[in-house]
Coordinates of C-alpha atoms and ligand atoms in Angstrom, one line a residue:
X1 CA 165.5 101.3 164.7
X2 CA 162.1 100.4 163.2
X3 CA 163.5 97.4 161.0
X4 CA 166.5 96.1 162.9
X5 CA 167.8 93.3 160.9
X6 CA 164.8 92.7 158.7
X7 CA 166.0 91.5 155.1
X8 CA 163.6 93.4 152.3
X9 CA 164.0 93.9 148.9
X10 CA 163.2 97.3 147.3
X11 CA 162.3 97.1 143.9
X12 CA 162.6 99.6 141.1
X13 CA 165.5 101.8 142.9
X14 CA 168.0 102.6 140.5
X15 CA 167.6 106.0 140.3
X16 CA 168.9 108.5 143.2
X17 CA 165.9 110.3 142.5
X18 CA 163.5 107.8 143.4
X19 CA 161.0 106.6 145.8
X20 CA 163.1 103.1 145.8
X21 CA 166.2 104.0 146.8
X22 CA 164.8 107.1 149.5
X23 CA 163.2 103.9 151.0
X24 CA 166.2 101.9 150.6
X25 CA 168.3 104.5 152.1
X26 CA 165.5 105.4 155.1
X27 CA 165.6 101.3 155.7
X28 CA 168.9 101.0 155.9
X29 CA 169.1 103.4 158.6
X30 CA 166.6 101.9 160.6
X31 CA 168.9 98.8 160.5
X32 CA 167.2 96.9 157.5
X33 CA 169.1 94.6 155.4
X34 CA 168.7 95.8 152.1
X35 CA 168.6 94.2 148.8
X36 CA 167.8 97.1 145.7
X37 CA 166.5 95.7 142.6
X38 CA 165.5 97.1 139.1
X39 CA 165.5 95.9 135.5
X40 CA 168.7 98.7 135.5
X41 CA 170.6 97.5 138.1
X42 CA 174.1 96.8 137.6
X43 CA 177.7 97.2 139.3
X44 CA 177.6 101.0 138.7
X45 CA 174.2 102.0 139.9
X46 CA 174.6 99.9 143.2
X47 CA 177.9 101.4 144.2
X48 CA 176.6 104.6 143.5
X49 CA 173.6 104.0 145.6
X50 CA 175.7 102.6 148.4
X51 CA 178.0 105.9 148.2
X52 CA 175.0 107.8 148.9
X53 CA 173.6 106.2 151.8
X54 CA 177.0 105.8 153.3
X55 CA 177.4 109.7 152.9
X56 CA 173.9 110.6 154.4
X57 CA 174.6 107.8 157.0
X58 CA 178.6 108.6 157.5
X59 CA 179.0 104.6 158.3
X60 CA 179.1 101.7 156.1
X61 CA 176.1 100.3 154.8
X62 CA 175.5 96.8 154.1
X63 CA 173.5 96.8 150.7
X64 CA 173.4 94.2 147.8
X65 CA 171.7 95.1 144.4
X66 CA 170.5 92.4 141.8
X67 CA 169.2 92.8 138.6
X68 CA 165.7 91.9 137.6
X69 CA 162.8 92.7 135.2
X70 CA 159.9 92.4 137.1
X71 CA 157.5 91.3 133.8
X72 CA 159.8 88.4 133.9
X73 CA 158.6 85.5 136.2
X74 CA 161.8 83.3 136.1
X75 CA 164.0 86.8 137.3
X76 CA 161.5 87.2 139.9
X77 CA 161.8 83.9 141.4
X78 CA 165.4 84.3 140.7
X79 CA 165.7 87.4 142.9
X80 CA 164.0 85.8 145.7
X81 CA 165.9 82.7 145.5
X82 CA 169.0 85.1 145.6
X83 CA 168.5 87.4 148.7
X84 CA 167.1 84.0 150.6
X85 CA 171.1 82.2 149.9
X86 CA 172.4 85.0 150.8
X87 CA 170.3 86.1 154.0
X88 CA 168.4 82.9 155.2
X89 CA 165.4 84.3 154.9
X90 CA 163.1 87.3 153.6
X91 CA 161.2 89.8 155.7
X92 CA 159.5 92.0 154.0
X93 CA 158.9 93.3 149.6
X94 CA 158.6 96.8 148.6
X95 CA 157.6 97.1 145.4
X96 CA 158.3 100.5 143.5
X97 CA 159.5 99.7 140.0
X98 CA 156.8 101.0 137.5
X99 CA 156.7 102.6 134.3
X100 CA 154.3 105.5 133.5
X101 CA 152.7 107.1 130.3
X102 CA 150.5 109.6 129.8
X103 CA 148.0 108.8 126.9
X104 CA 144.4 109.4 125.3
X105 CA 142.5 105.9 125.9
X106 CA 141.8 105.7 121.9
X107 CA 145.4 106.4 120.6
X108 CA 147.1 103.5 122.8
X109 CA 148.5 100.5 121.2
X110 CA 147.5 97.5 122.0
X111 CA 151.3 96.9 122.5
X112 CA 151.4 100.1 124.7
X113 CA 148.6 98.4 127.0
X114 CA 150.6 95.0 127.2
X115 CA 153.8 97.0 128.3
X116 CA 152.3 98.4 130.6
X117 CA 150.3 95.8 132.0
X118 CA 153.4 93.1 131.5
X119 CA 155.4 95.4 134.3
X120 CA 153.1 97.4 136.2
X121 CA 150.5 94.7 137.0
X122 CA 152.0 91.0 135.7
X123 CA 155.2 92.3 137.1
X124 CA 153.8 93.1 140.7
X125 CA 152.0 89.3 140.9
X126 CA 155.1 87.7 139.6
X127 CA 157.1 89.3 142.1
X128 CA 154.6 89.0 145.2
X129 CA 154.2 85.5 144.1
X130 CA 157.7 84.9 144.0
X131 CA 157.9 86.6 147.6
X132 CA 154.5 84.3 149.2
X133 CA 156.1 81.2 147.9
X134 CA 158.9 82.1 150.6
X135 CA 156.3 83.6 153.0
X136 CA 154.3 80.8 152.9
X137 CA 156.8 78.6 154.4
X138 CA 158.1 81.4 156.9
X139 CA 154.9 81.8 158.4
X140 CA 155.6 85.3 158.0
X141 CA 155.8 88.3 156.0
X142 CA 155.3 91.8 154.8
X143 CA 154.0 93.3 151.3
X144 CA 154.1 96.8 150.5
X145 CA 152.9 97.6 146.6
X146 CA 153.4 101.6 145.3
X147 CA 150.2 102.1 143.5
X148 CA 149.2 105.5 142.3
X149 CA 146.3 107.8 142.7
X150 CA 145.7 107.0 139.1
X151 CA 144.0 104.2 140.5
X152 CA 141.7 105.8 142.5
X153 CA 140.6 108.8 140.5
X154 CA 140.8 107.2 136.6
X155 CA 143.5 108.3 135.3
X156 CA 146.5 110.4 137.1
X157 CA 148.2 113.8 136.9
X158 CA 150.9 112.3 134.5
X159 CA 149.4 108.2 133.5
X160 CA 146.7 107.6 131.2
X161 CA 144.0 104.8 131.5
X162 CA 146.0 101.8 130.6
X163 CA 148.7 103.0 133.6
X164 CA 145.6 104.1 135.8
X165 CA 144.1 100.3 135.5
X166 CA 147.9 98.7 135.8
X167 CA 148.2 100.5 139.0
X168 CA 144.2 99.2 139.8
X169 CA 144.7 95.8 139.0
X170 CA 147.9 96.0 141.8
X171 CA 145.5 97.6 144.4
X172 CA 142.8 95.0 144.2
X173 CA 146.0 92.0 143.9
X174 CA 147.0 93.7 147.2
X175 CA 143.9 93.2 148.7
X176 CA 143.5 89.5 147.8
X177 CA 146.4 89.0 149.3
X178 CA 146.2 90.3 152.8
X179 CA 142.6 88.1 152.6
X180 CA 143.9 85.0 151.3
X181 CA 147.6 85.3 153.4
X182 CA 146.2 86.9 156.9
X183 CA 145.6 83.9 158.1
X184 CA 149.7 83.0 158.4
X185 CA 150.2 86.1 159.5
X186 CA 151.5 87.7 156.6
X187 CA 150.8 91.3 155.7
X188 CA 149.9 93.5 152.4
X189 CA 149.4 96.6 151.9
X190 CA 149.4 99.5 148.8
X191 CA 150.2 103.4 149.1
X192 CA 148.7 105.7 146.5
X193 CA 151.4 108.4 146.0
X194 CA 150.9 111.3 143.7
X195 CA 153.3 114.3 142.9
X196 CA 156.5 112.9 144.4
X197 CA 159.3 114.7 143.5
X198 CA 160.8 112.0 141.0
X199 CA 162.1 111.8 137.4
X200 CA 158.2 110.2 136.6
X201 CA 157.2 114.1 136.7
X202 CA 160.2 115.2 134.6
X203 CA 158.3 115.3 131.7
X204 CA 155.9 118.1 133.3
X205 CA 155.8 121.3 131.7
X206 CA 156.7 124.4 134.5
X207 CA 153.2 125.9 133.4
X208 CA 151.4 122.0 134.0
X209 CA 153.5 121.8 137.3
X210 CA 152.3 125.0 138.7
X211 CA 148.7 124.0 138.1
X212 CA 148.9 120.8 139.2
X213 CA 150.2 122.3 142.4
X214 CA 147.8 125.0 142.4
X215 CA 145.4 122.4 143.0
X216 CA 146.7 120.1 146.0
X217 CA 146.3 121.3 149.5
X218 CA 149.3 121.3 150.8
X219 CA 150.5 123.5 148.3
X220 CA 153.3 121.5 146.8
X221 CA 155.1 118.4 145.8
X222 CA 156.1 115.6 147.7
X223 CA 159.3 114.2 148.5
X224 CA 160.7 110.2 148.2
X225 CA 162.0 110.8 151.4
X226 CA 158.1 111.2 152.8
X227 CA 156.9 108.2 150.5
X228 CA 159.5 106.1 151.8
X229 CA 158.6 107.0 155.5
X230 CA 154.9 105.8 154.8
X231 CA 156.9 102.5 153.2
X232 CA 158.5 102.6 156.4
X233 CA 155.4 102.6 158.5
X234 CA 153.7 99.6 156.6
X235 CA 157.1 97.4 156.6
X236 CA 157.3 97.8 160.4
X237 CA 155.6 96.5 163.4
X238 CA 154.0 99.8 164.1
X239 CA 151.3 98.7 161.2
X240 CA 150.7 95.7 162.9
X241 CA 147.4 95.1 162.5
X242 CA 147.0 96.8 159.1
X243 CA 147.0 95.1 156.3
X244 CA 144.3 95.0 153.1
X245 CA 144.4 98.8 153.2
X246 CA 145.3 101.8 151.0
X247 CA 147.2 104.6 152.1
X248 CA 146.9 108.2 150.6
X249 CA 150.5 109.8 150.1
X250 CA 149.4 112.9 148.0
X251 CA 148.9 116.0 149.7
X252 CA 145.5 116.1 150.0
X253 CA 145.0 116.0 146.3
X254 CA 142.3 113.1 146.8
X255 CA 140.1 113.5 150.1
X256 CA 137.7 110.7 150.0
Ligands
NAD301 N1 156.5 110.0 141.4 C1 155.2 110.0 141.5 O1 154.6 111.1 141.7 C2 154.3 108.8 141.5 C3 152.9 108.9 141.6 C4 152.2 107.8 141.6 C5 152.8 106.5 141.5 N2 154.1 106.4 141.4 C6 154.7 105.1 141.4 O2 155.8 105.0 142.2 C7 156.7 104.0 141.7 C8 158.1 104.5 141.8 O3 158.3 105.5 140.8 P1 159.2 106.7 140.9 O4 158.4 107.9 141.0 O5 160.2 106.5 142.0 O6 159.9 106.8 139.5 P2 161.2 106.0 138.9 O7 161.1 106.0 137.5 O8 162.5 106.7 139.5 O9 161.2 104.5 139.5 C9 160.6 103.4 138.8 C10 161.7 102.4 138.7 O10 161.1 101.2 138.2 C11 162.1 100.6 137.3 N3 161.5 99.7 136.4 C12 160.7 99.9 135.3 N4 160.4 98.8 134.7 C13 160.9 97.8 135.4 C14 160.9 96.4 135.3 N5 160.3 95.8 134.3 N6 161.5 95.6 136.2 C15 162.2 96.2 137.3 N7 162.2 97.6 137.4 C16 161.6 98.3 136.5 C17 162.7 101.8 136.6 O11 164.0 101.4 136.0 C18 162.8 102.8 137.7 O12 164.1 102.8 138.3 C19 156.1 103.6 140.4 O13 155.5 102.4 140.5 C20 155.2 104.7 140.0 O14 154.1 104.2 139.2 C21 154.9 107.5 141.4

């Protein structure tokens, strides 16, 4: 048991499908006291993610969900506020909850830019802010931000520039604060996923999929349940003395 009564929230985990609730579920099971947020949470979507962890599990799990829009800087502090009555305390953020879109830089809106900017990258400071505040006075803490390879190579497989510089902004806020929060002992970190089995690559034509795969050296997709085990690695003590850094979840797509 990596995570043994550590409270985290997992945001952006109301699907079954992805990389928030495989970690969710993969935390839970290393006895992790899991709060699942996402601007779709509601009664429904957490008993149906607590059914399916307690069927992979076959016990009971111990899971609370709470709705919050991460763009939204009162929800976030809300959140926070929330898991901290209910647990004492906070341990450690994953954040997952993202949107993506896949567009030419001179068609987007300058509306489509502010969406994307107002979750992806507004929403990700809100919510680590929201999550240092309590840090802070812990003396302790752990950060975990999903970024993308979009960041890294300009542009992904399936996000166009103004998701690409969302998901850069969030590596470069990561960094800055493992730098400024190091000091107290608290981590951060970012993992670059690309081609996770997820409904982000639902909109992938078979012919596009095939090529895509064509090209990464491990000759397939991933799965959330191997992005959550990298989540896993940075929320635990076995990362220890990691933090300010940028892990590569993507087949060997981007050797660098
Ligand atoms: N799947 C991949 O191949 C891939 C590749 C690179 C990066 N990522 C990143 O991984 C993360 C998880 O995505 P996923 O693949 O699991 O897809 P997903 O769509 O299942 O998960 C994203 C979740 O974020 C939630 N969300 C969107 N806006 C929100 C908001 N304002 N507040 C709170 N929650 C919000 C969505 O409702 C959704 O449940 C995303 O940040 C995505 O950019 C995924």
């Amino acid at each position: 048991m990596l995570l043994k009564n550590k409270v985290c929230i997992v945001a952006g985990a109301a699907s079954l499908r992805s990389i928030g609730y495989a970690t969710a579920e993969l935390f839970v099971e290393h006895g992790a006291k899991v709060v699942v947020t996402d601007v779709n949470m509601n009664a429904v979507v957490l008993a149906s993610i607590k059914e399916s962890i307690e069927k992979k599990l076959e016990r009971t799990a111990l899971i609370d969900g709470i709705q919050c829009d991460i763009s939204n800087r009162q929800d976030c502090d809300a959140l926070v506020a929330k898991v901290v009555s209910i647990h004492g305390h906070l341990d450690c953020l994953i954040n997952s909850a993202g949107i993506v879109k896949s567009k030419p830089i001179l068609d987007i809106s300058e509306s489509e830019l502010d969406l994307m900017l107002d979750i992806n990258l507004k929403g990700a400071f809100f919510l680590c802010q929201s999550a240092l505040r309590v840090f802070e006075l812990q003396r302790s803490g752990n950060i975990v931000n999903v970024a993308s390879l979009a960041a890294q190579r300009g542009g992904g497989l399936v996000g166009g520039s103004h998701y690409a510089a969302s998901k850069g902004g969030m590596l470069s806020l990561t960094k800055s604060i493992a730098r400024e929060f190091g000091a107290l002992g608290i981590r951060a970190n970012s993992i670059c996923p690309a081609m996770i089995d997820t409904p982000m690559l639902d909109g992938l034509s078979e012919e596009r999929l095939k090529a895509i795969i064509d090209a990464i050296p491990l000759k397939r997709i991933g799965s959330t349940r191997e992005m959550a085990g990298a989540c896993l690695y940075l929320a635990s003590d076995l990362s220890g003395f990691v933090t300010g850094a940028t892990l590569d979840v993507n087949g060997g797509t981007h050797i660098h």
